[in-house]
XYZ file of C-alpha atoms in Angstrom:
481
model
C -8.080 -48.388 14.956
C -4.955 -46.511 15.490
C -5.782 -42.727 16.674
C -5.696 -40.385 13.843
C -2.363 -37.933 14.444
C -2.380 -34.633 12.653
C 0.244 -33.930 10.234
C 1.347 -30.857 12.187
C 2.649 -33.679 14.915
C 3.306 -36.280 12.749
C 5.799 -34.507 10.488
C 7.288 -32.388 13.220
C 11.126 -31.730 12.236
C 13.453 -33.773 14.536
C 16.219 -31.655 12.975
C 17.451 -28.427 12.257
C 17.899 -29.519 8.665
C 13.924 -30.151 8.408
C 12.850 -26.846 9.615
C 11.010 -24.891 6.931
C 11.912 -21.461 6.018
C 14.334 -20.369 8.833
C 17.655 -21.164 7.736
C 19.264 -18.289 9.021
C 18.154 -19.048 12.683
C 18.878 -22.684 12.652
C 22.615 -22.027 10.804
C 23.066 -19.792 13.701
C 21.982 -22.106 16.441
C 23.777 -25.191 15.029
C 27.265 -23.160 14.895
C 26.455 -21.745 18.660
C 26.158 -25.214 19.659
C 29.202 -26.346 17.871
C 31.276 -23.327 19.243
C 29.891 -23.717 22.606
C 28.532 -20.287 22.161
C 25.386 -20.694 23.245
C 23.780 -17.939 25.692
C 21.356 -18.942 28.934
C 18.519 -17.023 27.886
C 17.058 -16.867 24.122
C 13.918 -14.775 22.749
C 12.107 -16.566 19.858
C 9.924 -13.769 18.362
C 7.712 -14.142 15.289
C 4.164 -15.182 14.146
C 2.156 -18.417 14.980
C 3.353 -21.921 13.459
C 6.716 -20.696 11.988
C 8.744 -23.260 14.280
C 9.490 -21.190 17.299
C 8.792 -24.321 19.779
C 10.305 -26.674 17.573
C 13.448 -25.384 17.370
C 13.664 -24.977 20.956
C 12.993 -28.920 21.243
C 15.559 -29.611 18.839
C 17.918 -27.073 20.462
C 17.528 -29.315 23.769
C 18.423 -32.483 21.969
C 21.396 -31.044 20.264
C 23.005 -29.925 23.339
C 22.665 -32.962 25.435
C 23.677 -35.018 22.369
C 26.920 -32.868 22.088
C 27.654 -33.212 26.100
C 27.118 -37.008 25.893
C 28.791 -37.543 22.674
C 26.292 -39.708 21.408
C 23.447 -39.035 18.874
C 20.340 -40.957 19.688
C 16.642 -40.757 18.717
C 15.566 -39.331 21.967
C 13.866 -36.131 22.458
C 14.698 -35.720 25.867
C 10.921 -34.952 27.056
C 11.971 -34.777 30.744
C 14.424 -32.122 29.837
C 11.885 -29.555 28.627
C 9.691 -27.767 30.612
C 7.067 -25.705 28.813
C 5.211 -22.840 31.003
C 2.219 -20.780 29.196
C 2.717 -17.556 30.587
C -0.808 -16.317 29.729
C -2.294 -18.401 32.739
C 1.129 -18.518 34.968
C 1.620 -14.672 34.860
C 2.032 -13.875 38.531
C 4.823 -13.353 41.070
C 4.138 -16.824 42.894
C 4.419 -18.650 39.247
C 7.668 -17.163 38.375
C 8.970 -17.865 42.041
C 7.778 -21.785 41.772
C 9.837 -21.631 38.174
C 12.827 -20.491 40.247
C 12.443 -23.455 42.698
C 12.573 -25.678 39.684
C 15.739 -24.329 38.228
C 17.703 -25.192 40.970
C 17.238 -28.722 40.440
C 19.830 -30.183 37.856
C 18.408 -32.627 35.128
C 18.025 -36.507 35.839
C 19.513 -37.298 32.303
C 21.493 -34.974 30.091
C 23.708 -31.950 30.527
C 20.749 -29.214 30.196
C 17.421 -28.491 31.181
C 15.548 -26.140 28.791
C 12.617 -23.961 29.959
C 10.414 -22.864 27.198
C 7.852 -19.801 28.199
C 5.465 -19.326 25.529
C 3.502 -15.907 25.288
C 6.179 -14.232 27.583
C 4.933 -10.877 26.894
C 1.494 -11.988 29.141
C 3.692 -11.702 32.386
C 3.072 -9.120 34.632
C 5.579 -6.244 35.279
C 5.956 -7.616 38.921
C 6.820 -11.005 37.322
C 9.175 -9.771 34.829
C 11.187 -8.099 37.615
C 10.884 -10.972 39.643
C 12.528 -13.196 36.821
C 15.398 -10.766 36.212
C 17.980 -12.174 38.609
C 17.285 -16.141 37.608
C 17.275 -14.741 33.887
C 20.331 -12.806 33.944
C 22.648 -15.636 36.047
C 20.746 -19.047 35.891
C 22.413 -22.299 37.017
C 24.955 -23.589 34.536
C 22.643 -26.576 33.346
C 19.563 -24.317 32.765
C 18.616 -22.680 29.321
C 15.813 -20.298 29.213
C 13.845 -19.683 25.690
C 11.241 -17.283 25.773
C 8.583 -17.218 22.836
C 6.487 -14.013 22.024
C 4.573 -12.980 18.845
C 4.428 -9.478 20.167
C 8.225 -8.453 21.172
C 7.184 -5.073 21.949
C 5.243 -5.840 24.971
C 8.169 -7.181 26.570
C 10.060 -4.711 29.068
C 13.496 -3.597 27.962
C 15.296 -5.160 30.812
C 14.077 -8.463 29.899
C 15.260 -7.676 26.138
C 18.843 -6.675 27.132
C 19.374 -10.168 28.917
C 18.429 -12.369 25.740
C 19.924 -13.189 22.463
C 16.909 -12.116 19.978
C 16.192 -14.273 17.117
C 13.172 -12.907 14.789
C 11.507 -15.838 13.062
C 9.994 -14.652 9.955
C 6.828 -15.748 7.759
C 7.342 -18.960 5.723
C 7.098 -18.118 1.889
C 4.224 -19.554 0.041
C 6.868 -21.403 -2.441
C 8.721 -23.254 0.703
C 5.513 -24.294 2.025
C 3.866 -25.561 -1.149
C 7.219 -27.762 -1.474
C 6.637 -28.946 2.070
C 3.181 -29.639 1.333
C 4.267 -31.554 -1.857
C 6.597 -34.048 0.106
C 3.942 -34.645 2.593
C 1.345 -35.504 -0.171
C 3.988 -37.729 -1.775
C 4.737 -39.693 1.320
C 0.831 -40.271 1.827
C 0.394 -41.101 -1.672
C -1.726 -38.392 -2.461
C -1.774 -36.673 -6.153
C -1.789 -32.969 -5.500
C -2.047 -30.259 -7.817
C 0.376 -27.536 -7.501
C -1.765 -24.922 -7.893
C -3.917 -26.521 -5.151
C -0.840 -26.512 -2.859
C -0.461 -23.228 -3.709
C -3.788 -21.911 -2.392
C -3.671 -23.770 0.621
C -0.021 -21.809 1.494
C -1.676 -18.625 0.461
C -4.833 -19.143 3.055
C -2.277 -20.167 5.663
C -0.559 -16.939 5.734
C 3.027 -17.818 6.391
C 2.018 -20.129 9.519
C 3.141 -23.810 8.354
C 1.089 -25.345 11.041
C -2.145 -23.839 9.786
C -1.038 -25.056 6.312
C -0.883 -28.589 7.696
C -4.331 -28.290 9.705
C -5.570 -27.255 6.081
C -4.066 -29.991 4.186
C -5.578 -32.500 6.432
C -9.140 -31.202 5.997
C -8.949 -31.206 2.496
C -7.562 -34.678 2.466
C -10.422 -35.975 4.400
C -12.735 -33.888 1.732
C -11.437 -34.998 -1.479
C -9.609 -38.461 -0.788
C -6.477 -39.125 -2.646
C -6.919 -36.543 -5.398
C -6.161 -33.000 -4.449
C -7.372 -30.623 -7.120
C -7.650 -26.696 -7.428
C -11.311 -26.857 -7.820
C -11.662 -28.915 -4.573
C -9.601 -26.614 -2.543
C -11.284 -23.622 -3.907
C -14.461 -24.937 -2.709
C -13.550 -26.235 0.675
C -11.703 -23.298 1.496
C -14.343 -20.908 0.072
C -12.272 -18.858 -2.062
C -12.484 -17.295 -5.211
C -10.377 -19.243 -7.611
C -7.979 -17.412 -10.175
C -10.582 -18.067 -13.117
C -12.936 -15.694 -11.748
C -10.496 -12.727 -11.734
C -8.849 -13.603 -15.492
C -12.606 -13.366 -16.337
C -13.013 -10.397 -14.529
C -9.828 -8.488 -16.026
C -10.895 -9.622 -19.573
C -14.353 -7.921 -19.472
C -12.645 -4.843 -17.891
C -10.238 -4.696 -20.719
C -13.084 -4.830 -23.361
C -14.834 -1.950 -21.466
C -18.062 -4.677 -21.026
C -19.406 -3.226 -17.714
C -22.680 -5.303 -17.948
C -20.661 -8.748 -17.823
C -18.401 -7.299 -15.176
C -21.258 -6.573 -13.044
C -22.882 -9.896 -13.738
C -19.793 -11.642 -12.709
C -19.621 -9.723 -9.429
C -23.475 -10.613 -8.824
C -22.522 -14.249 -9.481
C -19.900 -14.010 -6.764
C -22.028 -12.639 -4.084
C -24.830 -15.398 -4.955
C -22.208 -17.776 -4.036
C -21.909 -16.210 -0.701
C -18.824 -14.334 -1.014
C -18.474 -10.971 0.491
C -17.560 -7.727 -1.678
C -14.908 -7.124 0.325
C -13.078 -10.452 -0.589
C -14.102 -9.736 -4.244
C -12.424 -6.289 -4.760
C -9.239 -7.514 -2.262
C -8.806 -10.522 -4.665
C -9.104 -7.895 -7.600
C -6.445 -5.736 -6.195
C -4.066 -8.638 -5.656
C -4.855 -10.050 -9.136
C -4.063 -6.907 -11.017
C -0.636 -6.894 -8.503
C 0.250 -9.926 -10.166
C -0.452 -8.741 -13.458
C 1.746 -5.804 -12.978
C 4.796 -8.066 -11.522
C 4.227 -9.904 -14.626
C 4.798 -7.058 -16.850
C 8.660 -7.329 -16.222
C 10.843 -10.101 -16.514
C 12.802 -9.256 -13.433
C 9.496 -9.299 -10.949
C 7.925 -12.315 -11.896
C 9.687 -13.964 -9.142
C 7.801 -12.089 -6.601
C 4.512 -13.864 -7.781
C 3.734 -16.735 -5.274
C 1.523 -18.841 -7.757
C 2.388 -22.271 -9.339
C 4.062 -22.301 -13.082
C 0.764 -22.849 -14.955
C -1.145 -20.088 -13.343
C 1.985 -17.765 -13.860
C 1.973 -18.334 -17.428
C -1.484 -17.609 -17.435
C -0.563 -14.213 -15.971
C 2.403 -13.466 -18.385
C -0.107 -14.200 -21.196
C -2.786 -11.553 -19.988
C -0.319 -8.971 -19.114
C 0.825 -8.789 -22.536
C -2.697 -7.637 -23.221
C -2.768 -5.077 -20.486
C -1.451 -1.511 -20.499
C 0.607 -0.807 -17.584
C -1.172 2.480 -17.292
C -4.511 0.835 -16.981
C -3.049 -1.645 -14.127
C -1.671 1.276 -12.395
C -4.984 3.218 -12.218
C -7.401 0.111 -11.476
C -4.955 -1.030 -8.536
C -5.360 2.760 -7.162
C -9.224 2.292 -7.845
C -9.226 -0.897 -6.048
C -7.371 0.067 -3.029
C -9.343 2.840 -2.366
C -12.585 0.934 -2.375
C -11.071 -1.316 -0.183
C -10.184 1.426 2.306
C -13.532 2.713 1.958
C -15.467 -0.668 1.988
C -15.984 -0.599 5.821
C -17.266 2.977 6.406
C -19.718 2.736 3.232
C -23.483 2.324 3.466
C -24.236 1.006 0.435
C -21.087 -1.445 0.412
C -22.322 -3.296 -2.814
C -22.879 0.062 -4.863
C -19.385 0.886 -3.679
C -17.952 -2.208 -5.268
C -19.904 -1.956 -8.421
C -18.676 1.937 -8.820
C -15.159 0.644 -8.638
C -15.909 -2.190 -11.260
C -17.649 0.323 -13.421
C -14.639 2.869 -13.191
C -12.025 0.242 -14.038
C -14.042 -0.947 -17.122
C -14.366 2.404 -18.410
C -10.787 3.532 -18.048
C -9.946 2.261 -21.133
C -12.282 4.197 -23.444
C -11.938 7.340 -21.407
C -7.814 7.143 -22.200
C -8.615 6.854 -26.037
C -10.935 9.457 -25.783
C -8.441 11.944 -24.093
C -5.833 10.735 -26.058
C -7.653 11.697 -29.368
C -8.839 14.971 -27.927
C -4.833 15.975 -27.321
C -4.072 14.924 -30.584
C -6.237 17.225 -32.445
C -5.465 19.857 -30.096
C -1.765 19.958 -30.322
C -2.086 19.313 -34.033
C -4.117 22.404 -34.651
C -2.112 25.657 -35.940
C -2.193 28.587 -33.336
C -2.500 32.004 -34.713
C -0.370 34.299 -32.815
C -1.893 37.531 -31.615
C 0.230 40.055 -33.335
C -1.524 38.815 -36.555
C -4.757 41.115 -35.432
C -2.555 43.923 -34.409
C -2.896 45.667 -37.694
C -6.885 44.650 -38.350
C -8.674 46.125 -35.069
C -10.396 49.454 -36.272
C -9.227 52.398 -34.496
C -11.255 55.769 -33.479
C -10.051 58.568 -31.892
C -12.115 61.188 -30.317
C -11.330 64.431 -28.828
C -13.140 66.102 -25.872
C -13.773 69.900 -26.935
C -13.912 71.149 -23.297
C -10.828 69.488 -22.056
C -8.634 68.655 -24.948
C -8.538 64.819 -23.882
C -8.304 62.265 -26.399
C -10.042 59.065 -26.037
C -8.887 56.044 -28.459
C -11.797 52.820 -29.302
C -10.025 49.927 -30.444
C -13.259 47.576 -31.503
C -15.471 46.613 -28.836
C -12.977 47.148 -26.034
C -10.824 49.982 -25.247
C -6.808 48.803 -25.072
C -3.751 50.508 -24.248
C -2.260 52.222 -27.508
C 0.247 54.966 -28.472
C -1.094 58.722 -27.915
C -0.051 62.003 -28.440
C 3.339 62.763 -26.797
C 3.682 58.607 -26.389
C 0.852 58.563 -23.795
C -0.634 55.194 -23.156
C -4.462 55.138 -22.496
C -5.737 52.822 -20.112
C -9.200 52.256 -18.864
C -10.038 52.507 -15.414
C -13.509 52.057 -13.417
C -12.567 55.363 -11.176
C -15.730 57.873 -10.915
C -15.039 60.930 -13.149
C -14.802 64.162 -11.499
C -16.037 67.503 -13.522
C -15.667 65.290 -16.326
C -12.368 64.675 -16.322
C -10.114 62.020 -15.044
C -6.319 62.957 -15.607
C -3.903 59.697 -15.112
C -1.969 58.021 -17.408
C -1.008 54.310 -17.055
C 2.623 53.634 -17.107
C 3.367 56.577 -19.411
C 4.878 60.226 -19.244
C 2.095 63.305 -18.176
C 0.994 65.497 -21.078
C 1.452 68.875 -19.835
C 1.061 67.716 -16.215
C -2.530 66.696 -17.151
C -3.644 62.977 -16.283
C -4.859 60.842 -19.019
C -7.400 58.147 -18.422
C -10.789 57.052 -19.851
C -13.790 55.521 -18.081
C -15.295 52.139 -17.992
C -16.792 52.822 -21.343
C -15.576 55.411 -24.152
C -17.521 58.644 -23.935
C -18.987 58.992 -27.597
C -22.549 60.174 -26.491
C -21.563 63.730 -25.450
C -19.145 64.397 -28.326
C -20.564 65.191 -31.673
C -19.465 63.685 -34.716
C -17.554 61.273 -32.973
C -18.380 58.575 -35.332
C -16.378 60.460 -38.055
C -13.001 60.539 -36.404
C -11.639 57.441 -37.427
C -7.835 57.436 -37.456
C -6.099 55.425 -40.524
C -2.908 57.285 -40.045
C -1.009 58.413 -37.204
C -2.673 61.544 -35.656
C -0.698 64.770 -35.155
C -2.592 66.892 -32.440
C -1.609 70.191 -31.564
C 0.124 70.863 -27.923
C -2.641 70.991 -25.383
C -2.616 73.572 -22.969
C -2.966 73.456 -19.052
C -6.728 73.819 -18.865
C -7.798 75.929 -16.038
C -9.908 73.714 -13.537
C -10.618 74.020 -9.965
C -9.708 70.371 -8.942
C -10.247 69.725 -5.243
C -9.413 66.527 -3.576
C -12.611 65.079 -2.330
C -13.125 62.319 0.442
C -13.356 58.735 -0.706
C -11.767 59.286 -4.441
C -8.906 56.962 -4.866
C -6.284 57.557 -8.044
C -6.114 61.360 -7.454
C-alpha cells in the first residue's frame, strides 16, 4: 500500500500560475526573471501557509530554466538550501552558511538559500550576515521568510527587496478546495468548503489539512452539517434562528437556544463572536454594494438577503454594539454566562423599546404647548405698602416675581437678612429717591394691617416717597450693602 501523501504536499504549486491568492507577487517575480532584474536578497513577509516557501522553490526552478534555456520537470532540489533560523540563530551558524555560499551549484546557474523565521536570528548573527547578504557571489540568491517583519533590524531590511504576502481570501480558498475535491471524485457542498476556508483563517495549508481530516470522516460526500460537527463550530442555522427570536422579542426562546449551544460544548465567547459576525453580515446584506464583502456561499447569501429585509438597520447597529461590548468584557467577567445572557436580553428588547420610545415622542411633539405669555394677565396681584418705611411690596400668586413698580422700579426677592427691617436695593432698575427697594425671601404680610384688602386691579399711583431718616450703618458680614 502506498503511503498517504497529504494534500498540502500533493497539490503544492509547481508554477507561479498555480499559486493561490498572490497574483501581484507572482507577476512581479515573473517579470523580474524575464527582464533579468532579480535582486540578490528577497524578504518574504506574511502569515503561515500563504505560499512563501512555495514561491521560493518556483523561483529557483524558473531562474535555472531560463539560464539553461530549457523547461524541465526537475525541481532543482540540490540548488535549494533551507535553514531554520529558530534553531540556527548563532554567529557560528551564519559563519557555516557563508562558507557554503562560496561553492557554486553543480547543476544550474543559481543556488537559492531560504532562511525561514529569519527574525529569530540574534543581533550578532544579523550583523555577521550583513556583508554576505549585501554582496553575495553571483550564483547565490537569498530568500528570507518571516511572519514578524518588525523584529528584523533595519540594516537587513534595507538590503532586501520586500514582498508582503497577504492572507488568502475565503472565496479563493473555497474555489481551490473545490478543484481538489473534483480531482479526487468527492462531492462537496459549496457552504461546506466555505466553512473550511473560514476555519483556516487565510492559510491554505491549514485549509488542506482540515480538508483531509473531514474527507477521512465523511468519505466522498462533504456536507455542511458534517463539516460543522467535525470542526465543532456553530452552523449558520443557529444564528439565523437566534436573530429571528430577537427580532420577535422572544427572550425565553433566545435564552433556551443559547443554553442548547452550551449543552453541546460550545463556549459562550464562541457564541457571542459568531452572533456579532452574523449581525455584521446582515448589515452588509442591507446594501447591494456591500453584498460582495460577505464570505459565504451563494445559497447562504440569499438567506442573509432575505433576513436582512426584515431587519431594521438601527436594530442591527445597536445589536452589533451590544455584542461587541459583550465580547470585550467576556474575559474579565466573573459570571460569563450571565454576561452573554444579558446581551441577548438587551438585543431581544431593542425593538419593543424603540417602538415605545417613538410612540411617547410622537405624543409629546403633537401636544400643543401654551406659551407663558397667556398666563401674564391671569396672575392675582397684591400690593402692600409698609407704613413706616414707605416701601412697596407686590405679591403675585404664590411666588414673588419681578413686576413694574412705582417709578418703573423692578422688585425682586432675595435671601439677604433685613437690617432695621428695611432692605433697600433694586434689581436692574433705577433707584427710588436713592432708596433701595427689595423684598425678603417671603412677602412681609403679617406685620402690615389690612394687607389682604390692598389688591391692585389697575395701575397704582403712589405719592412720591421721601427719604426716610434712617441711621443705616455698614455691618460686618452683610452682603449687598
